[in-house]
């Protein structure tokens, strides 16, 4: 098994003005970066400027913004999706970003950090868990959720009561790392058959 660090992309799924997403994204990225087995990149969909209209055929060249993000996703061994819950689901910006890519997700694990009102974004995560297997990605069981999110963080952007979120993050990152190593080594041995 390879000892090289896993490259994890933390993806901020919301592009809404005044969004809360950067706070939990920065927090989980900082927690992941403390580990000696992970290298972390943060991808902010609000800065990626992916177009909303997908081409009619796969043969149509991808727009430049899609081409620019593709190498970052392709080089990642695992993903942490940071998503809000909008109207009992995840944001359209996140679905758009997922749909622009296919091979970049294949045979890689995906973890989740969610936030929102009372449900803490868990309904959004439940729906994302149905989508990623269709892309041949593996979702890890444990996740981090922040119900009533704006009350959960202090003015420095850290959880005000860190014990629960930190335990959840450790469990999710442990599972992500386990799957990430396993799948990275398997991809190195041969192309995924899907």
mmCIF file of C-alpha atoms in Angstrom:
data_model
loop_
_atom_site.group_PDB
_atom_site.id
_atom_site.type_symbol
_atom_site.label_atom_id
_atom_site.label_comp_id
_atom_site.label_asym_id
_atom_site.label_seq_id
_atom_site.Cartn_x
_atom_site.Cartn_y
_atom_site.Cartn_z
ATOM 1 C CA UNK A 1 0.000 0.000 0.000
ATOM 2 C CA UNK A 2 1.296 3.448 -0.900
ATOM 3 C CA UNK A 3 2.513 5.757 1.867
ATOM 4 C CA UNK A 4 2.110 8.903 -0.252
ATOM 5 C CA UNK A 5 -0.351 11.399 1.211
ATOM 6 C CA UNK A 6 -3.884 11.310 -0.105
ATOM 7 C CA UNK A 7 -4.972 14.409 -1.949
ATOM 8 C CA UNK A 8 -8.377 15.516 -0.676
ATOM 9 C CA UNK A 9 -10.484 18.204 -2.342
ATOM 10 C CA UNK A 10 -12.882 20.044 -0.058
ATOM 11 C CA UNK A 11 -15.636 21.398 -2.318
ATOM 12 C CA UNK A 12 -17.775 24.350 -1.226
ATOM 13 C CA UNK A 13 -21.122 23.563 -2.856
ATOM 14 C CA UNK A 14 -23.012 26.826 -2.392
ATOM 15 C CA UNK A 15 -22.572 29.891 -4.581
ATOM 16 C CA UNK A 16 -25.330 31.949 -2.935
ATOM 17 C CA UNK A 17 -24.565 35.515 -1.896
ATOM 18 C CA UNK A 18 -24.041 35.717 1.874
ATOM 19 C CA UNK A 19 -23.534 31.957 2.086
ATOM 20 C CA UNK A 20 -22.284 30.259 5.226
ATOM 21 C CA UNK A 21 -20.372 27.494 3.402
ATOM 22 C CA UNK A 22 -16.833 28.889 3.674
ATOM 23 C CA UNK A 23 -16.940 28.648 7.499
ATOM 24 C CA UNK A 24 -17.469 24.858 7.734
ATOM 25 C CA UNK A 25 -15.311 24.319 4.627
ATOM 26 C CA UNK A 26 -12.365 26.201 6.111
ATOM 27 C CA UNK A 27 -12.838 24.366 9.399
ATOM 28 C CA UNK A 28 -12.897 20.858 7.872
ATOM 29 C CA UNK A 29 -9.991 21.742 5.570
ATOM 30 C CA UNK A 30 -7.952 22.891 8.575
ATOM 31 C CA UNK A 31 -8.814 19.722 10.498
ATOM 32 C CA UNK A 32 -7.868 17.536 7.528
ATOM 33 C CA UNK A 33 -4.616 19.476 7.024
ATOM 34 C CA UNK A 34 -3.562 18.646 10.610
ATOM 35 C CA UNK A 35 -3.306 15.009 9.605
ATOM 36 C CA UNK A 36 0.016 13.717 8.312
ATOM 37 C CA UNK A 37 -1.689 11.457 5.754
ATOM 38 C CA UNK A 38 -3.669 14.111 3.822
ATOM 39 C CA UNK A 39 -2.926 17.000 1.468
ATOM 40 C CA UNK A 40 -5.909 19.337 1.183
ATOM 41 C CA UNK A 41 -7.191 21.606 -1.583
ATOM 42 C CA UNK A 42 -10.281 23.782 -1.244
ATOM 43 C CA UNK A 43 -12.418 24.233 -4.359
ATOM 44 C CA UNK A 44 -14.974 27.019 -4.144
ATOM 45 C CA UNK A 45 -17.690 26.631 -6.768
ATOM 46 C CA UNK A 46 -18.439 30.359 -6.446
ATOM 47 C CA UNK A 47 -14.985 30.977 -7.935
ATOM 48 C CA UNK A 48 -15.050 28.162 -10.503
ATOM 49 C CA UNK A 49 -17.695 29.879 -12.665
ATOM 50 C CA UNK A 50 -18.973 26.658 -14.206
ATOM 51 C CA UNK A 51 -21.600 27.328 -16.876
ATOM 52 C CA UNK A 52 -25.186 26.309 -16.213
ATOM 53 C CA UNK A 53 -25.867 24.785 -19.623
ATOM 54 C CA UNK A 54 -24.323 21.417 -20.421
ATOM 55 C CA UNK A 55 -23.565 20.509 -24.040
ATOM 56 C CA UNK A 56 -25.908 18.334 -26.067
ATOM 57 C CA UNK A 57 -23.248 15.679 -26.715
ATOM 58 C CA UNK A 58 -20.140 14.370 -25.022
ATOM 59 C CA UNK A 59 -18.158 15.237 -28.158
ATOM 60 C CA UNK A 60 -18.739 18.969 -27.682
ATOM 61 C CA UNK A 61 -15.602 20.576 -26.222
ATOM 62 C CA UNK A 62 -16.039 21.579 -22.584
ATOM 63 C CA UNK A 63 -16.029 25.298 -21.759
ATOM 64 C CA UNK A 64 -12.759 26.678 -20.423
ATOM 65 C CA UNK A 65 -13.976 26.877 -16.793
ATOM 66 C CA UNK A 66 -14.817 23.164 -16.896
ATOM 67 C CA UNK A 67 -11.429 22.351 -18.411
ATOM 68 C CA UNK A 68 -9.690 24.458 -15.745
ATOM 69 C CA UNK A 69 -11.318 22.622 -12.825
ATOM 70 C CA UNK A 70 -10.976 19.118 -14.293
ATOM 71 C CA UNK A 71 -7.277 18.597 -13.387
ATOM 72 C CA UNK A 72 -7.946 19.543 -9.753
ATOM 73 C CA UNK A 73 -10.736 16.986 -9.477
ATOM 74 C CA UNK A 74 -8.812 14.372 -11.440
ATOM 75 C CA UNK A 75 -5.739 14.710 -9.198
ATOM 76 C CA UNK A 76 -7.821 14.291 -6.052
ATOM 77 C CA UNK A 77 -7.905 10.905 -4.350
ATOM 78 C CA UNK A 78 -10.969 11.765 -2.261
ATOM 79 C CA UNK A 79 -13.564 14.495 -1.813
ATOM 80 C CA UNK A 80 -15.318 16.242 1.048
ATOM 81 C CA UNK A 81 -18.481 17.931 -0.153
ATOM 82 C CA UNK A 82 -19.585 20.877 1.994
ATOM 83 C CA UNK A 83 -23.258 21.445 1.318
ATOM 84 C CA UNK A 84 -26.119 23.476 2.687
ATOM 85 C CA UNK A 85 -29.688 22.322 2.625
ATOM 86 C CA UNK A 86 -31.851 24.507 0.409
ATOM 87 C CA UNK A 87 -35.549 23.551 0.250
ATOM 88 C CA UNK A 88 -34.859 20.056 1.634
ATOM 89 C CA UNK A 89 -32.135 19.396 -0.961
ATOM 90 C CA UNK A 90 -28.653 20.448 -2.028
ATOM 91 C CA UNK A 91 -27.958 23.524 -4.200
ATOM 92 C CA UNK A 92 -28.225 23.482 -7.970
ATOM 93 C CA UNK A 93 -24.640 24.756 -8.193
ATOM 94 C CA UNK A 94 -23.431 21.513 -6.652
ATOM 95 C CA UNK A 95 -25.482 19.306 -8.987
ATOM 96 C CA UNK A 96 -24.190 21.342 -11.919
ATOM 97 C CA UNK A 97 -20.598 20.782 -10.802
ATOM 98 C CA UNK A 98 -21.194 17.067 -10.313
ATOM 99 C CA UNK A 99 -22.777 16.696 -13.759
ATOM 100 C CA UNK A 100 -19.970 18.411 -15.676
ATOM 101 C CA UNK A 101 -17.596 15.576 -14.750
ATOM 102 C CA UNK A 102 -17.654 11.801 -14.964
ATOM 103 C CA UNK A 103 -14.231 10.137 -14.865
ATOM 104 C CA UNK A 104 -12.935 12.556 -12.233
ATOM 105 C CA UNK A 105 -15.298 11.030 -9.625
ATOM 106 C CA UNK A 106 -14.813 7.359 -10.524
ATOM 107 C CA UNK A 107 -13.515 4.939 -7.909
ATOM 108 C CA UNK A 108 -12.964 7.677 -5.322
ATOM 109 C CA UNK A 109 -14.524 8.181 -1.887
ATOM 110 C CA UNK A 110 -16.750 11.098 -0.953
ATOM 111 C CA UNK A 111 -17.425 12.434 2.537
ATOM 112 C CA UNK A 112 -19.879 15.146 3.573
ATOM 113 C CA UNK A 113 -20.050 18.180 5.813
ATOM 114 C CA UNK A 114 -23.543 19.659 5.846
ATOM 115 C CA UNK A 115 -25.178 22.640 7.433
ATOM 116 C CA UNK A 116 -28.555 24.276 7.619
ATOM 117 C CA UNK A 117 -31.525 24.717 9.903
ATOM 118 C CA UNK A 118 -32.941 22.085 12.207
ATOM 119 C CA UNK A 119 -31.937 19.146 9.979
ATOM 120 C CA UNK A 120 -28.359 20.376 9.609
ATOM 121 C CA UNK A 121 -28.300 19.598 5.903
ATOM 122 C CA UNK A 122 -28.799 15.871 6.369
ATOM 123 C CA UNK A 123 -31.590 15.709 3.765
ATOM 124 C CA UNK A 124 -29.168 17.198 1.227
ATOM 125 C CA UNK A 125 -26.573 14.566 2.123
ATOM 126 C CA UNK A 126 -29.156 11.767 1.823
ATOM 127 C CA UNK A 127 -29.861 12.839 -1.747
ATOM 128 C CA UNK A 128 -26.168 13.173 -2.616
ATOM 129 C CA UNK A 129 -25.649 9.620 -1.380
ATOM 130 C CA UNK A 130 -28.014 8.493 -4.156
ATOM 131 C CA UNK A 131 -26.147 10.407 -6.864
ATOM 132 C CA UNK A 132 -22.492 9.529 -6.310
ATOM 133 C CA UNK A 133 -22.826 5.739 -6.745
ATOM 134 C CA UNK A 134 -24.173 6.486 -10.234
ATOM 135 C CA UNK A 135 -20.774 8.051 -10.934
ATOM 136 C CA UNK A 136 -18.989 4.983 -9.505
ATOM 137 C CA UNK A 137 -17.911 6.926 -6.412
ATOM 138 C CA UNK A 138 -18.115 5.545 -2.876
ATOM 139 C CA UNK A 139 -19.702 7.603 -0.109
ATOM 140 C CA UNK A 140 -18.430 7.087 3.421
ATOM 141 C CA UNK A 141 -20.944 6.369 6.148
ATOM 142 C CA UNK A 142 -20.089 9.013 8.726
ATOM 143 C CA UNK A 143 -20.544 12.714 8.081
ATOM 144 C CA UNK A 144 -20.468 16.030 9.917
ATOM 145 C CA UNK A 145 -23.667 18.060 10.283
ATOM 146 C CA UNK A 146 -24.228 21.531 11.694
ATOM 147 C CA UNK A 147 -27.897 22.130 12.580
ATOM 148 C CA UNK A 148 -28.794 25.778 13.165
ATOM 149 C CA UNK A 149 -25.388 26.435 11.685
ATOM 150 C CA UNK A 150 -25.009 30.145 12.324
ATOM 151 C CA UNK A 151 -25.380 29.472 16.044
ATOM 152 C CA UNK A 152 -22.744 26.716 15.943
ATOM 153 C CA UNK A 153 -19.738 28.853 14.952
ATOM 154 C CA UNK A 154 -17.939 31.639 16.787
ATOM 155 C CA UNK A 155 -16.774 34.921 15.242
ATOM 156 C CA UNK A 156 -13.445 33.305 14.242
ATOM 157 C CA UNK A 157 -15.317 30.734 12.119
ATOM 158 C CA UNK A 158 -14.725 27.782 14.462
ATOM 159 C CA UNK A 159 -17.327 25.552 16.068
ATOM 160 C CA UNK A 160 -18.278 27.110 19.397
ATOM 161 C CA UNK A 161 -18.610 23.642 20.957
ATOM 162 C CA UNK A 162 -15.971 21.686 19.015
ATOM 163 C CA UNK A 163 -16.116 18.307 20.767
ATOM 164 C CA UNK A 164 -19.003 16.770 18.784
ATOM 165 C CA UNK A 165 -18.047 18.150 15.367
ATOM 166 C CA UNK A 166 -14.410 17.165 15.885
ATOM 167 C CA UNK A 167 -15.348 13.578 16.790
ATOM 168 C CA UNK A 168 -17.599 13.370 13.726
ATOM 169 C CA UNK A 169 -14.898 14.876 11.501
ATOM 170 C CA UNK A 170 -12.269 12.450 12.778
ATOM 171 C CA UNK A 171 -14.512 9.483 12.072
ATOM 172 C CA UNK A 172 -15.447 10.738 8.600
ATOM 173 C CA UNK A 173 -11.828 11.553 7.687
ATOM 174 C CA UNK A 174 -10.642 8.146 8.972
ATOM 175 C CA UNK A 175 -13.185 6.402 6.729
ATOM 176 C CA UNK A 176 -12.363 8.684 3.797
ATOM 177 C CA UNK A 177 -8.650 7.950 4.210
ATOM 178 C CA UNK A 178 -9.200 4.201 4.434
ATOM 179 C CA UNK A 179 -11.301 4.142 1.259
ATOM 180 C CA UNK A 180 -9.024 6.673 -0.418
ATOM 181 C CA UNK A 181 -5.913 4.530 0.044
ATOM 182 C CA UNK A 182 -7.696 1.353 -0.994
ATOM 183 C CA UNK A 183 -9.176 2.871 -4.149
ATOM 184 C CA UNK A 184 -6.022 4.799 -5.089
ATOM 185 C CA UNK A 185 -3.975 1.609 -4.892
ATOM 186 C CA UNK A 186 -6.611 -0.271 -6.899
ATOM 187 C CA UNK A 187 -6.647 2.443 -9.594
ATOM 188 C CA UNK A 188 -2.842 2.238 -9.757
ATOM 189 C CA UNK A 189 -3.083 -1.487 -10.438
ATOM 190 C CA UNK A 190 -5.463 -1.052 -13.348
ATOM 191 C CA UNK A 191 -8.223 1.050 -14.793
ATOM 192 C CA UNK A 192 -11.566 0.909 -13.021
ATOM 193 C CA UNK A 193 -13.903 -1.286 -15.123
ATOM 194 C CA UNK A 194 -16.887 1.081 -14.973
#
